Backbone atoms as SQL, in Angstrom:
CREATE TABLE atoms (id INTEGER PRIMARY KEY, chain TEXT, resi INTEGER, resn TEXT, atom TEXT, x REAL, y REAL, z REAL);
INSERT INTO atoms VALUES
  (1, 'A', 1, 'MET', 'N', -80.742, -61.660, 80.688),
  (2, 'A', 1, 'MET', 'CA', -81.705, -61.104, 81.704),
  (3, 'A', 1, 'MET', 'C', -81.861, -59.624, 81.276),
  (4, 'A', 2, 'PRO', 'N', -82.976, -59.349, 80.717),
  (5, 'A', 2, 'PRO', 'CA', -83.200, -57.900, 80.312),
  (6, 'A', 2, 'PRO', 'C', -83.398, -57.031, 81.539),
  (7, 'A', 3, 'LEU', 'N', -82.957, -55.770, 81.386),
  (8, 'A', 3, 'LEU', 'CA', -83.219, -54.711, 82.375),
  (9, 'A', 3, 'LEU', 'C', -84.624, -54.218, 82.432),
  (10, 'A', 4, 'GLU', 'N', -85.221, -54.132, 83.553),
  (11, 'A', 4, 'GLU', 'CA', -86.585, -53.693, 83.685),
  (12, 'A', 4, 'GLU', 'C', -86.521, -52.279, 84.233),
  (13, 'A', 5, 'PRO', 'N', -87.289, -51.320, 83.719),
  (14, 'A', 5, 'PRO', 'CA', -87.328, -49.991, 84.230),
  (15, 'A', 5, 'PRO', 'C', -87.870, -50.070, 85.655),
  (16, 'A', 6, 'ARG', 'N', -87.154, -49.191, 86.392),
  (17, 'A', 6, 'ARG', 'CA', -87.599, -49.033, 87.837),
  (18, 'A', 6, 'ARG', 'C', -88.754, -47.914, 87.855),
  (19, 'A', 7, 'PRO', 'N', -89.788, -48.191, 88.677),
  (20, 'A', 7, 'PRO', 'CA', -90.865, -47.249, 88.714),
  (21, 'A', 7, 'PRO', 'C', -90.458, -45.974, 89.314),
  (22, 'A', 8, 'ASP', 'N', -89.463, -45.824, 90.277),
  (23, 'A', 8, 'ASP', 'CA', -88.995, -44.682, 90.831),
  (24, 'A', 8, 'ASP', 'C', -88.262, -43.747, 90.011),
  (25, 'A', 9, 'ARG', 'N', -87.628, -44.263, 88.952),
  (26, 'A', 9, 'ARG', 'CA', -86.866, -43.409, 88.021),
  (27, 'A', 9, 'ARG', 'C', -87.470, -43.447, 86.593),
  (28, 'A', 10, 'PRO', 'N', -87.312, -42.229, 86.005),
  (29, 'A', 10, 'PRO', 'CA', -87.823, -42.209, 84.567),
  (30, 'A', 10, 'PRO', 'C', -86.953, -43.056, 83.724),
  (31, 'A', 11, 'LEU', 'N', -87.586, -43.446, 82.606),
  (32, 'A', 11, 'LEU', 'CA', -86.790, -44.408, 81.630),
  (33, 'A', 11, 'LEU', 'C', -85.835, -43.473, 80.881),
  (34, 'A', 12, 'PHE', 'N', -86.084, -42.280, 80.436),
  (35, 'A', 12, 'PHE', 'CA', -85.164, -41.381, 79.829),
  (36, 'A', 12, 'PHE', 'C', -84.701, -40.164, 80.634),
  (37, 'A', 13, 'LEU', 'N', -83.680, -39.672, 80.367),
  (38, 'A', 13, 'LEU', 'CA', -83.165, -38.379, 80.894),
  (39, 'A', 13, 'LEU', 'C', -84.041, -37.257, 80.386),
  (40, 'A', 14, 'GLU', 'N', -84.249, -36.299, 81.150),
  (41, 'A', 14, 'GLU', 'CA', -84.862, -35.037, 80.682),
  (42, 'A', 14, 'GLU', 'C', -83.846, -34.374, 79.684),
  (43, 'A', 15, 'ARG', 'N', -84.445, -33.552, 78.804),
  (44, 'A', 15, 'ARG', 'CA', -83.547, -32.989, 77.814),
  (45, 'A', 15, 'ARG', 'C', -82.438, -32.145, 78.359),
  (46, 'A', 16, 'ALA', 'N', -82.689, -31.318, 79.417),
  (47, 'A', 16, 'ALA', 'CA', -81.724, -30.478, 79.921),
  (48, 'A', 16, 'ALA', 'C', -80.561, -31.365, 80.625),
  (49, 'A', 17, 'ALA', 'N', -80.856, -32.394, 81.277),
  (50, 'A', 17, 'ALA', 'CA', -79.896, -33.281, 81.875),
  (51, 'A', 17, 'ALA', 'C', -78.957, -33.832, 80.835),
  (52, 'A', 18, 'TYR', 'N', -79.638, -34.324, 79.772),
  (53, 'A', 18, 'TYR', 'CA', -78.859, -35.001, 78.683),
  (54, 'A', 18, 'TYR', 'C', -77.865, -34.062, 78.000),
  (55, 'A', 19, 'ARG', 'N', -78.372, -32.797, 77.696),
  (56, 'A', 19, 'ARG', 'CA', -77.589, -31.878, 77.097),
  (57, 'A', 19, 'ARG', 'C', -76.451, -31.457, 78.082),
  (58, 'A', 20, 'ARG', 'N', -76.570, -31.333, 79.361),
  (59, 'A', 20, 'ARG', 'CA', -75.614, -31.027, 80.272),
  (60, 'A', 20, 'ARG', 'C', -74.535, -32.083, 80.261),
  (61, 'A', 21, 'ARG', 'N', -74.964, -33.354, 80.297),
  (62, 'A', 21, 'ARG', 'CA', -73.988, -34.393, 80.246),
  (63, 'A', 21, 'ARG', 'C', -73.161, -34.451, 78.970),
  (64, 'A', 22, 'ARG', 'N', -73.858, -34.231, 77.721),
  (65, 'A', 22, 'ARG', 'CA', -73.051, -34.127, 76.576),
  (66, 'A', 22, 'ARG', 'C', -72.110, -32.958, 76.519),
  (67, 'A', 23, 'LEU', 'N', -72.432, -31.890, 77.062),
  (68, 'A', 23, 'LEU', 'CA', -71.495, -30.746, 77.157),
  (69, 'A', 23, 'LEU', 'C', -70.247, -31.018, 78.092),
  (70, 'A', 24, 'ARG', 'N', -70.630, -31.702, 79.174),
  (71, 'A', 24, 'ARG', 'CA', -69.468, -32.094, 80.116),
  (72, 'A', 24, 'ARG', 'C', -68.533, -33.036, 79.311),
  (73, 'A', 25, 'ASP', 'N', -69.069, -34.086, 78.573),
  (74, 'A', 25, 'ASP', 'CA', -68.357, -35.091, 77.790),
  (75, 'A', 25, 'ASP', 'C', -67.448, -34.349, 76.676),
  (76, 'A', 26, 'ALA', 'N', -67.990, -33.377, 76.082),
  (77, 'A', 26, 'ALA', 'CA', -67.260, -32.428, 75.000),
  (78, 'A', 26, 'ALA', 'C', -66.205, -31.795, 75.773),
  (79, 'A', 27, 'ALA', 'N', -66.319, -31.304, 76.939),
  (80, 'A', 27, 'ALA', 'CA', -65.334, -30.578, 77.636),
  (81, 'A', 27, 'ALA', 'C', -64.203, -31.523, 78.130),
  (82, 'A', 28, 'ARG', 'N', -64.627, -32.868, 78.361),
  (83, 'A', 28, 'ARG', 'CA', -63.574, -33.754, 78.755),
  (84, 'A', 28, 'ARG', 'C', -62.737, -34.300, 77.539),
  (85, 'A', 29, 'VAL', 'N', -63.357, -34.360, 76.378),
  (86, 'A', 29, 'VAL', 'CA', -62.700, -34.908, 75.221),
  (87, 'A', 29, 'VAL', 'C', -61.882, -33.872, 74.477),
  (88, 'A', 30, 'LEU', 'N', -62.175, -32.634, 74.648),
  (89, 'A', 30, 'LEU', 'CA', -61.433, -31.516, 73.859),
  (90, 'A', 30, 'LEU', 'C', -59.873, -31.520, 74.020),
  (91, 'A', 31, 'PRO', 'N', -59.355, -31.767, 75.184),
  (92, 'A', 31, 'PRO', 'CA', -57.847, -31.875, 75.214),
  (93, 'A', 31, 'PRO', 'C', -57.188, -32.976, 74.417),
  (94, 'A', 32, 'ALA', 'N', -57.888, -34.172, 74.421),
  (95, 'A', 32, 'ALA', 'CA', -57.388, -35.214, 73.738),
  (96, 'A', 32, 'ALA', 'C', -57.563, -35.063, 72.166),
  (97, 'A', 33, 'VAL', 'N', -58.628, -34.472, 71.606),
  (98, 'A', 33, 'VAL', 'CA', -58.773, -34.170, 70.279),
  (99, 'A', 33, 'VAL', 'C', -57.753, -33.172, 69.924),
  (100, 'A', 34, 'SER', 'N', -57.486, -32.140, 70.802),
  (101, 'A', 34, 'SER', 'CA', -56.652, -31.006, 70.471),
  (102, 'A', 34, 'SER', 'C', -55.263, -31.594, 70.251),
  (103, 'A', 35, 'LEU', 'N', -54.762, -32.510, 71.176),
  (104, 'A', 35, 'LEU', 'CA', -53.496, -33.112, 70.976),
  (105, 'A', 35, 'LEU', 'C', -53.407, -33.907, 69.731),
  (106, 'A', 36, 'LEU', 'N', -54.425, -34.678, 69.373),
  (107, 'A', 36, 'LEU', 'CA', -54.392, -35.440, 68.160),
  (108, 'A', 36, 'LEU', 'C', -54.318, -34.474, 66.841),
  (109, 'A', 37, 'LEU', 'N', -55.130, -33.306, 66.964),
  (110, 'A', 37, 'LEU', 'CA', -55.066, -32.422, 65.876),
  (111, 'A', 37, 'LEU', 'C', -53.652, -31.728, 65.635),
  (112, 'A', 38, 'CYS', 'N', -52.936, -31.633, 66.692),
  (113, 'A', 38, 'CYS', 'CA', -51.584, -30.960, 66.640),
  (114, 'A', 38, 'CYS', 'C', -50.500, -31.985, 66.238),
  (115, 'A', 39, 'VAL', 'N', -50.702, -33.306, 66.671),
  (116, 'A', 39, 'VAL', 'CA', -49.652, -34.246, 66.476),
  (117, 'A', 39, 'VAL', 'C', -49.843, -35.193, 65.172),
  (118, 'A', 40, 'VAL', 'N', -50.951, -35.604, 64.901),
  (119, 'A', 40, 'VAL', 'CA', -51.167, -36.545, 63.822),
  (120, 'A', 40, 'VAL', 'C', -50.804, -36.008, 62.394),
  (121, 'A', 41, 'PRO', 'N', -51.217, -34.778, 62.085),
  (122, 'A', 41, 'PRO', 'CA', -50.856, -34.314, 60.674),
  (123, 'A', 41, 'PRO', 'C', -49.243, -34.211, 60.548),
  (124, 'A', 42, 'VAL', 'N', -48.588, -33.970, 61.648),
  (125, 'A', 42, 'VAL', 'CA', -47.081, -33.836, 61.563),
  (126, 'A', 42, 'VAL', 'C', -46.507, -35.182, 61.243),
  (127, 'A', 43, 'ILE', 'N', -47.066, -36.250, 61.887),
  (128, 'A', 43, 'ILE', 'CA', -46.671, -37.599, 61.738),
  (129, 'A', 43, 'ILE', 'C', -47.040, -38.122, 60.228),
  (130, 'A', 44, 'TRP', 'N', -48.305, -37.878, 59.883),
  (131, 'A', 44, 'TRP', 'CA', -48.775, -38.451, 58.561),
  (132, 'A', 44, 'TRP', 'C', -48.118, -37.628, 57.365),
  (133, 'A', 45, 'THR', 'N', -48.041, -36.456, 57.418),
  (134, 'A', 45, 'THR', 'CA', -47.500, -35.602, 56.316),
  (135, 'A', 45, 'THR', 'C', -46.495, -34.623, 56.662),
  (136, 'A', 46, 'PRO', 'N', -45.258, -35.100, 56.900),
  (137, 'A', 46, 'PRO', 'CA', -44.203, -34.088, 57.442),
  (138, 'A', 46, 'PRO', 'C', -43.820, -33.144, 56.516),
  (139, 'A', 47, 'LYS', 'N', -43.890, -33.523, 55.154),
  (140, 'A', 47, 'LYS', 'CA', -43.542, -32.517, 54.148),
  (141, 'A', 47, 'LYS', 'C', -44.493, -31.246, 54.109),
  (142, 'A', 48, 'ALA', 'N', -45.815, -31.671, 54.120),
  (143, 'A', 48, 'ALA', 'CA', -46.802, -30.586, 54.207),
  (144, 'A', 48, 'ALA', 'C', -46.717, -29.783, 55.314),
  (145, 'A', 49, 'MET', 'N', -46.297, -30.287, 56.387),
  (146, 'A', 49, 'MET', 'CA', -46.228, -29.540, 57.633),
  (147, 'A', 49, 'MET', 'C', -44.841, -28.881, 57.894),
  (148, 'A', 50, 'SER', 'N', -44.254, -28.404, 56.800),
  (149, 'A', 50, 'SER', 'CA', -43.029, -27.668, 56.930),
  (150, 'A', 50, 'SER', 'C', -43.221, -26.463, 57.764),
  (151, 'A', 51, 'PHE', 'N', -42.269, -25.656, 57.747),
  (152, 'A', 51, 'PHE', 'CA', -42.293, -24.610, 58.770),
  (153, 'A', 51, 'PHE', 'C', -43.562, -23.715, 58.653),
  (154, 'A', 52, 'ALA', 'N', -43.795, -23.107, 57.294),
  (155, 'A', 52, 'ALA', 'CA', -44.908, -22.324, 57.129),
  (156, 'A', 52, 'ALA', 'C', -46.272, -23.051, 57.260),
  (157, 'A', 53, 'GLY', 'N', -46.339, -24.179, 56.599),
  (158, 'A', 53, 'GLY', 'CA', -47.663, -24.917, 56.697),
  (159, 'A', 53, 'GLY', 'C', -47.894, -25.391, 58.055),
  (160, 'A', 54, 'GLY', 'N', -46.891, -25.818, 58.824),
  (161, 'A', 54, 'GLY', 'CA', -47.085, -26.312, 60.207),
  (162, 'A', 54, 'GLY', 'C', -47.451, -25.030, 61.169),
  (163, 'A', 55, 'ALA', 'N', -46.851, -23.972, 60.867),
  (164, 'A', 55, 'ALA', 'CA', -47.245, -22.857, 61.711),
  (165, 'A', 55, 'ALA', 'C', -48.791, -22.323, 61.511),
  (166, 'A', 56, 'ILE', 'N', -49.126, -22.373, 60.342),
  (167, 'A', 56, 'ILE', 'CA', -50.495, -22.058, 59.892),
  (168, 'A', 56, 'ILE', 'C', -51.427, -23.068, 60.639),
  (169, 'A', 57, 'TRP', 'N', -51.122, -24.382, 60.353),
  (170, 'A', 57, 'TRP', 'CA', -51.931, -25.422, 60.887),
  (171, 'A', 57, 'TRP', 'C', -52.011, -25.313, 62.414),
  (172, 'A', 58, 'PHE', 'N', -50.813, -25.107, 63.054),
  (173, 'A', 58, 'PHE', 'CA', -50.750, -25.009, 64.578),
  (174, 'A', 58, 'PHE', 'C', -51.648, -23.805, 65.074),
  (175, 'A', 59, 'PHE', 'N', -51.417, -22.660, 64.451),
  (176, 'A', 59, 'PHE', 'CA', -52.252, -21.593, 64.979),
  (177, 'A', 59, 'PHE', 'C', -53.750, -21.684, 64.638),
  (178, 'A', 60, 'ALA', 'N', -54.076, -22.280, 63.515),
  (179, 'A', 60, 'ALA', 'CA', -55.590, -22.537, 63.206),
  (180, 'A', 60, 'ALA', 'C', -56.156, -23.469, 64.099),
  (181, 'A', 61, 'VAL', 'N', -55.485, -24.525, 64.556),
  (182, 'A', 61, 'VAL', 'CA', -55.885, -25.422, 65.503),
  (183, 'A', 61, 'VAL', 'C', -56.037, -24.847, 66.950),
  (184, 'A', 62, 'TRP', 'N', -55.055, -24.019, 67.240),
  (185, 'A', 62, 'TRP', 'CA', -54.955, -23.249, 68.455),
  (186, 'A', 62, 'TRP', 'C', -56.238, -22.438, 68.600),
  (187, 'A', 63, 'LEU', 'N', -56.381, -21.641, 67.530),
  (188, 'A', 63, 'LEU', 'CA', -57.647, -20.675, 67.557),
  (189, 'A', 63, 'LEU', 'C', -58.892, -21.382, 67.652),
  (190, 'A', 64, 'ALA', 'N', -59.093, -22.554, 66.885),
  (191, 'A', 64, 'ALA', 'CA', -60.284, -23.372, 67.142),
  (192, 'A', 64, 'ALA', 'C', -60.435, -24.013, 68.565),
  (193, 'A', 65, 'ILE', 'N', -59.320, -24.281, 69.082),
  (194, 'A', 65, 'ILE', 'CA', -59.436, -24.730, 70.623),
  (195, 'A', 65, 'ILE', 'C', -59.948, -23.694, 71.445),
  (196, 'A', 66, 'VAL', 'N', -59.342, -22.521, 71.255),
  (197, 'A', 66, 'VAL', 'CA', -59.623, -21.389, 72.164),
  (198, 'A', 66, 'VAL', 'C', -61.217, -21.035, 72.032),
  (199, 'A', 67, 'VAL', 'N', -61.634, -21.026, 70.725),
  (200, 'A', 67, 'VAL', 'CA', -63.111, -20.721, 70.457),
  (201, 'A', 67, 'VAL', 'C', -63.981, -21.724, 71.049),
  (202, 'A', 68, 'LEU', 'N', -63.642, -23.083, 70.800),
  (203, 'A', 68, 'LEU', 'CA', -64.478, -24.086, 71.266),
  (204, 'A', 68, 'LEU', 'C', -64.534, -24.376, 72.711),
  (205, 'A', 69, 'SER', 'N', -63.342, -24.000, 73.431),
  (206, 'A', 69, 'SER', 'CA', -63.478, -24.065, 74.875),
  (207, 'A', 69, 'SER', 'C', -64.140, -22.779, 75.520),
  (208, 'A', 70, 'GLY', 'N', -64.126, -21.734, 74.782),
  (209, 'A', 70, 'GLY', 'CA', -64.885, -20.587, 75.230),
  (210, 'A', 70, 'GLY', 'C', -66.453, -20.811, 75.151),
  (211, 'A', 71, 'VAL', 'N', -66.790, -21.413, 73.983),
  (212, 'A', 71, 'VAL', 'CA', -68.140, -21.804, 73.725),
  (213, 'A', 71, 'VAL', 'C', -68.749, -22.863, 74.748),
  (214, 'A', 72, 'LEU', 'N', -67.808, -23.862, 74.973),
  (215, 'A', 72, 'LEU', 'CA', -68.391, -24.835, 76.014),
  (216, 'A', 72, 'LEU', 'C', -68.361, -24.203, 77.431),
  (217, 'A', 73, 'HIS', 'N', -67.454, -23.272, 77.760),
  (218, 'A', 73, 'HIS', 'CA', -67.530, -22.608, 79.084),
  (219, 'A', 73, 'HIS', 'C', -68.832, -21.918, 79.263),
  (220, 'A', 74, 'LEU', 'N', -69.174, -21.150, 78.115),
  (221, 'A', 74, 'LEU', 'CA', -70.361, -20.334, 78.246),
  (222, 'A', 74, 'LEU', 'C', -71.610, -21.283, 78.338),
  (223, 'A', 75, 'ALA', 'N', -71.564, -22.188, 77.577),
  (224, 'A', 75, 'ALA', 'CA', -72.799, -23.249, 77.500),
  (225, 'A', 75, 'ALA', 'C', -72.915, -23.915, 79.034),
  (226, 'A', 76, 'LEU', 'N', -71.700, -24.398, 79.559),
  (227, 'A', 76, 'LEU', 'CA', -71.880, -25.034, 80.823),
  (228, 'A', 76, 'LEU', 'C', -72.204, -23.975, 81.924),
  (229, 'A', 77, 'GLY', 'N', -71.724, -22.777, 81.809),
  (230, 'A', 77, 'GLY', 'CA', -72.169, -21.672, 82.715),
  (231, 'A', 77, 'GLY', 'C', -73.683, -21.558, 82.716),
  (232, 'A', 78, 'ARG', 'N', -74.200, -21.488, 81.514),
  (233, 'A', 78, 'ARG', 'CA', -75.662, -21.161, 81.409),
  (234, 'A', 78, 'ARG', 'C', -76.478, -22.378, 81.971),
  (235, 'A', 79, 'GLN', 'N', -75.981, -23.617, 81.797),
  (236, 'A', 79, 'GLN', 'CA', -76.564, -24.777, 82.331),
  (237, 'A', 79, 'GLN', 'C', -76.564, -24.727, 83.774),
  (238, 'A', 80, 'ARG', 'N', -75.307, -24.352, 84.385),
  (239, 'A', 80, 'ARG', 'CA', -75.260, -24.376, 85.771),
  (240, 'A', 80, 'ARG', 'C', -76.165, -23.208, 86.493),
  (241, 'A', 81, 'GLY', 'N', -76.226, -22.106, 85.739),
  (242, 'A', 81, 'GLY', 'CA', -77.113, -20.969, 86.215),
  (243, 'A', 81, 'GLY', 'C', -78.516, -21.463, 86.125),
  (244, 'A', 82, 'ALA', 'N', -78.934, -22.132, 85.169),
  (245, 'A', 82, 'ALA', 'CA', -80.278, -22.600, 85.131),
  (246, 'A', 82, 'ALA', 'C', -80.577, -23.679, 86.218),
  (247, 'A', 83, 'GLU', 'N', -79.523, -24.541, 86.639),
  (248, 'A', 83, 'GLU', 'CA', -79.741, -25.421, 87.710),
  (249, 'A', 83, 'GLU', 'C', -80.044, -24.654, 88.961),
  (250, 'A', 84, 'ARG', 'N', -79.177, -23.658, 89.171),
  (251, 'A', 84, 'ARG', 'CA', -79.263, -22.814, 90.466),
  (252, 'A', 84, 'ARG', 'C', -80.686, -22.284, 90.478),
  (253, 'A', 85, 'SER', 'N', -81.147, -21.650, 89.433),
  (254, 'A', 85, 'SER', 'CA', -82.374, -20.950, 89.518),
  (255, 'A', 85, 'SER', 'C', -83.582, -22.001, 89.677),
  (256, 'A', 86, 'ASP', 'N', -83.414, -23.189, 89.286),
  (257, 'A', 86, 'ASP', 'CA', -84.450, -24.202, 89.527),
  (258, 'A', 86, 'ASP', 'C', -84.511, -24.653, 90.990),
  (259, 'A', 87, 'GLU', 'N', -83.318, -24.564, 91.520),
  (260, 'A', 87, 'GLU', 'CA', -83.290, -24.983, 93.040),
  (261, 'A', 87, 'GLU', 'C', -83.936, -23.941, 94.037),
  (262, 'A', 88, 'LEU', 'N', -83.909, -22.789, 93.536),
  (263, 'A', 88, 'LEU', 'CA', -84.464, -21.661, 94.362),
  (264, 'A', 88, 'LEU', 'C', -86.074, -21.730, 94.366);
């Protein structure tokens, strides 16, 4: 039974709503990806993740997580500000 589009709702999301949803999805996935980036290399290549290599990897991943979460925070804040200005 195919789904028929309802006349009261548009078939596609507007661009801003789609982008807002994808940003929220990225913010939800970031902790899981961060955990995998910290744990999986240690399990797969324990010799490469010796003290020095592991420390460099850990702090590089940590820095990337901080930067990505900051970028997501700013992007979500801008989207929220645009929503509020549209409501007024």
